[in-house]
Short mmCIF file of C-alpha atoms and ligand atoms in Angstrom, two decimals:
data_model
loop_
_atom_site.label_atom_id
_atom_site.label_comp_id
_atom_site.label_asym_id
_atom_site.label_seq_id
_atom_site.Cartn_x
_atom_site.Cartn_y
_atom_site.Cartn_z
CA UNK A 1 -20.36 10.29 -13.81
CA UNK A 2 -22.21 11.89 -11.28
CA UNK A 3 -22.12 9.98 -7.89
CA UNK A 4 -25.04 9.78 -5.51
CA UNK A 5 -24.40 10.31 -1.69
CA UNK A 6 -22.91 7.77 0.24
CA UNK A 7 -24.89 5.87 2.25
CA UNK A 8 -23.98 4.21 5.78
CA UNK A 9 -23.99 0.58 5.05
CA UNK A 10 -22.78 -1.90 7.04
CA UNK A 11 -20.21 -2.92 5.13
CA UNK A 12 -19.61 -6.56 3.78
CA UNK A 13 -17.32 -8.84 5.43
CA UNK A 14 -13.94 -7.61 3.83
CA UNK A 15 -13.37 -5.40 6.52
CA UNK A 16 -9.82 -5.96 6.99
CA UNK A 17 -9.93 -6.15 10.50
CA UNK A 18 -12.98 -8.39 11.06
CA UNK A 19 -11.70 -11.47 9.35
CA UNK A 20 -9.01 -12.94 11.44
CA UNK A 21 -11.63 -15.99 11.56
CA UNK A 22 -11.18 -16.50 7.99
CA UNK A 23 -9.69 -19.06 6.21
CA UNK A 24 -6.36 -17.99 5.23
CA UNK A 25 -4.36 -18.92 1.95
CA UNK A 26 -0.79 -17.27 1.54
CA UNK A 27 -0.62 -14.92 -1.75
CA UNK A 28 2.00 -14.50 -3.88
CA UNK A 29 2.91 -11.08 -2.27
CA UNK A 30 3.39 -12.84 0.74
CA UNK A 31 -0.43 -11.63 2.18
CA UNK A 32 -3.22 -13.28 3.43
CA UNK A 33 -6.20 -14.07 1.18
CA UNK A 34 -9.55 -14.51 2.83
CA UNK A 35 -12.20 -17.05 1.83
CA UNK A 36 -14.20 -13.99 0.37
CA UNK A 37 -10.94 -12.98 -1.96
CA UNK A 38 -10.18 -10.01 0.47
CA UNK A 39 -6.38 -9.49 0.21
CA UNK A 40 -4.99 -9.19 4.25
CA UNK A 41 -1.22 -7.75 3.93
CA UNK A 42 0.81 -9.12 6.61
CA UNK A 43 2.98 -6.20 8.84
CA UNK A 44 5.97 -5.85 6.88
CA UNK A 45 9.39 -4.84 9.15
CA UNK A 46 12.05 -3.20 7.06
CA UNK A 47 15.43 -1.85 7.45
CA UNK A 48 16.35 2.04 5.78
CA UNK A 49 19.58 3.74 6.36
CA UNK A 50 21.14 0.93 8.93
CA UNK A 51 17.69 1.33 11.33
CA UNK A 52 14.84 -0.95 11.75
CA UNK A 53 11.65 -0.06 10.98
CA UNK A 54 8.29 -1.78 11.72
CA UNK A 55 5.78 0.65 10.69
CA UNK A 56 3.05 -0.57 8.81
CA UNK A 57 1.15 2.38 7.15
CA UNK A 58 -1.73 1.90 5.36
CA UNK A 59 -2.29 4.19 2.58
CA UNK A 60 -5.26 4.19 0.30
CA UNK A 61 -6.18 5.56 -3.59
CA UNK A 62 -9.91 6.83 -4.14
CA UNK A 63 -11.22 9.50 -6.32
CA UNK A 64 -13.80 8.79 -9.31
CA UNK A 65 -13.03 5.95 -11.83
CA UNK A 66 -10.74 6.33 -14.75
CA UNK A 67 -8.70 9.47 -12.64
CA UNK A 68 -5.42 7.54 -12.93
CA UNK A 69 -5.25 5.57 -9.38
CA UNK A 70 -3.84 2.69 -10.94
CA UNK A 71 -1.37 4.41 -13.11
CA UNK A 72 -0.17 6.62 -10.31
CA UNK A 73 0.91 3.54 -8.47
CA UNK A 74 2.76 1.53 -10.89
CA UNK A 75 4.03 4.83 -11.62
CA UNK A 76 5.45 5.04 -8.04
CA UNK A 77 5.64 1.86 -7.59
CA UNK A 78 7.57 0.71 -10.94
CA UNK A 79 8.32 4.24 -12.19
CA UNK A 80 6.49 3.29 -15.46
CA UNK A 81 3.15 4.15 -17.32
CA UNK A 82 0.46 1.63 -17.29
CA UNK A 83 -0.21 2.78 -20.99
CA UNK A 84 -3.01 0.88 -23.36
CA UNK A 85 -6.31 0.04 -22.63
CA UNK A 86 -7.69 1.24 -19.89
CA UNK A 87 -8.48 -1.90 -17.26
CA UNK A 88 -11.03 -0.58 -14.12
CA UNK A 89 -10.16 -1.75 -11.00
CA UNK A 90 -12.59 -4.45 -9.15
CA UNK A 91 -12.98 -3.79 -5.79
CA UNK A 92 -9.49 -3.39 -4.06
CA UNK A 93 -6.46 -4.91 -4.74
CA UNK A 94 -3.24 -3.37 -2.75
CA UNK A 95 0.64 -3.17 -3.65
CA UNK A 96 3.80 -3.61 -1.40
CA UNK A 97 5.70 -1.05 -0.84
CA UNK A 98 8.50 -2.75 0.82
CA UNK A 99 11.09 -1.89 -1.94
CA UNK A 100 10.28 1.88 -1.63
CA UNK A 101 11.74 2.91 1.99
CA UNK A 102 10.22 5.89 1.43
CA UNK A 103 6.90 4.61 2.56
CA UNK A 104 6.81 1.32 4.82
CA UNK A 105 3.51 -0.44 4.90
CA UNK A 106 1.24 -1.09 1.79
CA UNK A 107 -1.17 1.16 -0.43
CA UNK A 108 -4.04 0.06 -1.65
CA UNK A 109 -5.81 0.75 -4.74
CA UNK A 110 -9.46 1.32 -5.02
CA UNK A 111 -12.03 0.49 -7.38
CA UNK A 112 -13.55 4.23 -8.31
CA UNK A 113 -16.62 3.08 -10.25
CA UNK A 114 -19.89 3.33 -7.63
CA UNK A 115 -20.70 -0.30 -7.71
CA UNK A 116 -17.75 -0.90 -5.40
CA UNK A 117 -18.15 1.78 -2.80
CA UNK A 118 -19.67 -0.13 -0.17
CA UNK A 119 -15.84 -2.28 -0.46
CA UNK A 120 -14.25 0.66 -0.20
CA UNK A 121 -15.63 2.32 2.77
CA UNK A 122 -15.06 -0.80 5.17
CA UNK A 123 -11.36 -0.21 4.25
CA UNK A 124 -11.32 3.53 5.25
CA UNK A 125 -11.99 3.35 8.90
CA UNK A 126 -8.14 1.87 8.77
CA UNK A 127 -6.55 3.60 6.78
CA UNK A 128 -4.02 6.40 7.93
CA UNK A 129 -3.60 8.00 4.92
CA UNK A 130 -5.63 8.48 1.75
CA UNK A 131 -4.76 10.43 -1.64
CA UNK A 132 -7.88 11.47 -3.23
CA UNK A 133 -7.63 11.60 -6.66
CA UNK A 134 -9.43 13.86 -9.48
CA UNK A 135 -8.67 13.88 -13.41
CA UNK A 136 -7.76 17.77 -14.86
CA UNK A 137 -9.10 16.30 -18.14
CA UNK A 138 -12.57 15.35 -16.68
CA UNK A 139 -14.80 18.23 -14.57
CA UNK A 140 -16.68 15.85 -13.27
CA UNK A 141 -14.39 14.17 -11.14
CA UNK A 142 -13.54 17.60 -10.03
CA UNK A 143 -16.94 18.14 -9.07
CA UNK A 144 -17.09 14.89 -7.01
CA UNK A 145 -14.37 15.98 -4.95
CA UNK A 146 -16.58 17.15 -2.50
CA UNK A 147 -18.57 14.41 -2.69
CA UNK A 148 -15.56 12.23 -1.89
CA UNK A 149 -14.92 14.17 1.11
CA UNK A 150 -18.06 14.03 2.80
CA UNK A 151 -17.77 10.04 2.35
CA UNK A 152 -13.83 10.52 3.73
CA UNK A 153 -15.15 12.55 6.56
CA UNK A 154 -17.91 9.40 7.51
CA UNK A 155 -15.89 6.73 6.86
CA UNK A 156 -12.14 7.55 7.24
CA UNK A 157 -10.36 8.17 10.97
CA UNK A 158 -10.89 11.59 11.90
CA UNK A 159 -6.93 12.32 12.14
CA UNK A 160 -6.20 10.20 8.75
CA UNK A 161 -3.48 12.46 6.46
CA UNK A 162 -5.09 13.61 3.45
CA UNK A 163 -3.87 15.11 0.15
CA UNK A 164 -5.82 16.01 -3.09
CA UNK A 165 -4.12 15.06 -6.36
CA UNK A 166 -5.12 16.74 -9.87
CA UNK A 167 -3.61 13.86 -12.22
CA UNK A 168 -3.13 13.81 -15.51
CA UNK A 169 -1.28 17.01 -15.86
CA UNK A 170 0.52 16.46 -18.98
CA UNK A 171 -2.80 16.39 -20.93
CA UNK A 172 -2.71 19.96 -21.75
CA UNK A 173 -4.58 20.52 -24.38
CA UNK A 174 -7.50 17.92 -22.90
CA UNK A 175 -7.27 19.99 -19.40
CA UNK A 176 -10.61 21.57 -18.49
CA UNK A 177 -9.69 21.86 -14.73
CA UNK A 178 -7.37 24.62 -14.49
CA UNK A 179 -4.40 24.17 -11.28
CA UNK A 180 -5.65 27.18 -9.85
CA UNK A 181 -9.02 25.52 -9.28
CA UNK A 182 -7.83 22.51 -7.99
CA UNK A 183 -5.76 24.65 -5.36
CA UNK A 184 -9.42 26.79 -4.49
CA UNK A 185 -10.96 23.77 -3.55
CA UNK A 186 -8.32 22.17 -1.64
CA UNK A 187 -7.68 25.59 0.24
CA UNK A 188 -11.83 25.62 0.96
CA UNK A 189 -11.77 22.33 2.55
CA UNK A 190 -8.23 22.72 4.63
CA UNK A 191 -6.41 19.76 2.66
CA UNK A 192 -2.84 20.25 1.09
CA UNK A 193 -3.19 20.07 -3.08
CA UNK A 194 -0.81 19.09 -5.77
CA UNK A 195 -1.28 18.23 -9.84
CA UNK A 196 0.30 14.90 -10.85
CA UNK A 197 0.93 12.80 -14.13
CA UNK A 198 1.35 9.33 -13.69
CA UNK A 199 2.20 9.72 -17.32
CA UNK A 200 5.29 12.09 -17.31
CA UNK A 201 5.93 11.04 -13.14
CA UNK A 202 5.43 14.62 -12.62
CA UNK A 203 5.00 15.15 -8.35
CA UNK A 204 4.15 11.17 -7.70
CA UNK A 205 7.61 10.58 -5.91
CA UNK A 206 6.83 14.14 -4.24
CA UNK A 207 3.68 13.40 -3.51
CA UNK A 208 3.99 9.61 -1.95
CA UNK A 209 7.17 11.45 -0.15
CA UNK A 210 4.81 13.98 1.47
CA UNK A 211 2.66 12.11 2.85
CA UNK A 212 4.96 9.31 4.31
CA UNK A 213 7.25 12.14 5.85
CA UNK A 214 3.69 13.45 7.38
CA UNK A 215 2.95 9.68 8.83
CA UNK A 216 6.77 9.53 10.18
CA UNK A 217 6.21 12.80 11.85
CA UNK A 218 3.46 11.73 13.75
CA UNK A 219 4.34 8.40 14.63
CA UNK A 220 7.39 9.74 15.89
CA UNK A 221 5.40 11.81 18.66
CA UNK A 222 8.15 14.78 19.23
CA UNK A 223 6.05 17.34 20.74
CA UNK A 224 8.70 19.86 20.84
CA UNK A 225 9.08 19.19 16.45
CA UNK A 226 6.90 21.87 14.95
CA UNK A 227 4.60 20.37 13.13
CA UNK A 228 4.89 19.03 9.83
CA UNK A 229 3.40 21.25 7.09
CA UNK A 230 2.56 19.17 4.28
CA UNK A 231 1.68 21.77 1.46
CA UNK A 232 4.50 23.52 2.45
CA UNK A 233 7.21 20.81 2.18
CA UNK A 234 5.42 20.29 -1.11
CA UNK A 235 5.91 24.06 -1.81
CA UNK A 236 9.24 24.00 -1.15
CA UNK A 237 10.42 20.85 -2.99
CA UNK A 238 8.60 21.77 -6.17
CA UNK A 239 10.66 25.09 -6.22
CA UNK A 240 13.92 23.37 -5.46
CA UNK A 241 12.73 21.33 -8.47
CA UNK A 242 12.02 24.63 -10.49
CA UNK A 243 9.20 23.06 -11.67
CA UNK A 244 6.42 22.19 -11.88
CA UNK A 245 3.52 24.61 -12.05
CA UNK A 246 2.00 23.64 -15.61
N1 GTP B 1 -2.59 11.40 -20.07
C1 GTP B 1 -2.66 10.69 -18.93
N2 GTP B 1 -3.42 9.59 -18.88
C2 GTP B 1 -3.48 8.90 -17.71
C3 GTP B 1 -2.75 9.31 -16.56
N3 GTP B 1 -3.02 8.44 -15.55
C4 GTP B 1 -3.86 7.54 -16.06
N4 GTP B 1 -4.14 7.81 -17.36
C5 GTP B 1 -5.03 7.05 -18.23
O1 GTP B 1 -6.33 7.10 -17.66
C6 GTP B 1 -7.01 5.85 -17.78
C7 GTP B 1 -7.47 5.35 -16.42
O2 GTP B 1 -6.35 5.08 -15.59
P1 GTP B 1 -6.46 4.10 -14.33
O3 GTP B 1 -5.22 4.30 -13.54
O4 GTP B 1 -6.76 2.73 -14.75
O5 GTP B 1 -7.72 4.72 -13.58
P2 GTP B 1 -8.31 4.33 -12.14
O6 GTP B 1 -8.51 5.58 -11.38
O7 GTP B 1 -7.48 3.29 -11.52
O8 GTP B 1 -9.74 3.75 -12.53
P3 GTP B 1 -10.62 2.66 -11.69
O9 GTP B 1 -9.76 1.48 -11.47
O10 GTP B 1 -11.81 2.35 -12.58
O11 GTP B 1 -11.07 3.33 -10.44
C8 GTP B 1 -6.02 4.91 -18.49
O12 GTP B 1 -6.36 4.86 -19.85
C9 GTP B 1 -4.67 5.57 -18.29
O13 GTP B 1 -3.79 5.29 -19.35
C10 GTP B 1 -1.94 10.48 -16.65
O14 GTP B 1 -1.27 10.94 -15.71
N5 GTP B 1 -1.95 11.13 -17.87
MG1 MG B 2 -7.79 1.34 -11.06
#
């Protein structure tokens, strides 16, 4: 599973925001499709707590194939286990959010497996928030973390929120990635770190939460608000939890 270094490509045509000259059909989620199948979510305006909201995040699931993207999502999305066969993801396919208020705008889920990369990337450059995804069970998507984060660093906005997820926590007696490795890395490369289970739900509330309350943060623009500390919010909620260190 080892993945060769990204390459600059020019990216094919489903760049989301070089297709307003396409051909438009409506989906059934209510978004644009493209000639080329590209999916094009239209902004979605919501109301939470009484106030109206039209904040359209983007928010984007990479990391190697078979890590659990997909699961994690239905997980948050649904708040149930996608179990069975295991169905890869072709190229990108995205997911309302509406009904959550916790995050307003849409998430998109990536196709991990190489062939699909050069989809993937022309998505990045919009995308204000990615979770990068590894597998505890599998090294090797450990090991293509930093891959993935050279790629992130060329393709993604310089200022997008990022947070490393070590999924499949509940496999414990399949785990060869132990937590405190996962929380190395992410110190070594700056980025705030949790383990997951799209299985059990463990942190996937939590760590959908995080990052929207980082996004909120910014795009309300309070300089005198100390900033938002994502690992530590995490820090703190998993305590008030009193879980969830496997
Ligand atoms: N034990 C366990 N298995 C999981 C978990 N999340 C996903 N899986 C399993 O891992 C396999 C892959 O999950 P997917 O969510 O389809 O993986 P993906 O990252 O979307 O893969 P691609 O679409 O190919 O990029 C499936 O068989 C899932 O049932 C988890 O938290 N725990
Ligand atoms: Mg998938």
């Amino acid at each position: 599973m080892s993945r060769k270094k990204a390459t600059k490509g020019k990216g094919p045509t489903a760049s989301p925001s070089n297709g307003k000259e396409e051909k438009r059909r409506k989906s059934s989620a209510g978004a644009a499709i493209q000639s080329n199948g590209v999916l094009l979510p239209s902004r979605p305006s919501l109301s939470n707590s009484g106030e109206f909201y039209d904040i359209s995040f983007k928010v984007m699931l990479v990391g190697d194939s078979g890590v659990g993207k997909t699961c994690l999502l239905v997980r948050f999305k649904d708040g149930a286990f996608l179990a069975g066969s295991f169905i890869s993801t072709v190229g990108i396919d995205f997911r309302v959010s509406g009904i959550k208020h916790t995050l307003p705008g849409w998430i998109w889920d990536t196709a991990g497996q190489e062939r699909f990369r050069s989809v993937t990337h022309a998505y990045y450059r919009d995308a204000h928030a990615l979770l990068l995804l590894y597998d505890v069970t599998n090294k090797a998507s450990f090991d293509n973390i930093q891959a993935w984060l050279t790629e992130i660093h060329e393709f993604a906005k310089e200022d997008v929120v990022l947070i490393l997820l070590g999924n499949k926590a509940d496999a414990t007696h399949e785990r060869v990635v132990k937590r405190e490795e996962g929380e190395k890395l992410a110190k070594e490369f700056g980025v705030p770190f949790i383990e997951t289970s799209a299985k059990s739900g463990l942190n996937v509330e939590l760590a959908f939460t995080a990052v929207a309350k980082e996004l909120k943060h910014r795009e309300m623009k309070e300089p005198c608000n100390p900033k938002f500390q994502l690992q530590e919010y995490v820090n703190k909620e998993m305590k008030g939890a009193g879980c969830c260190h496997s």
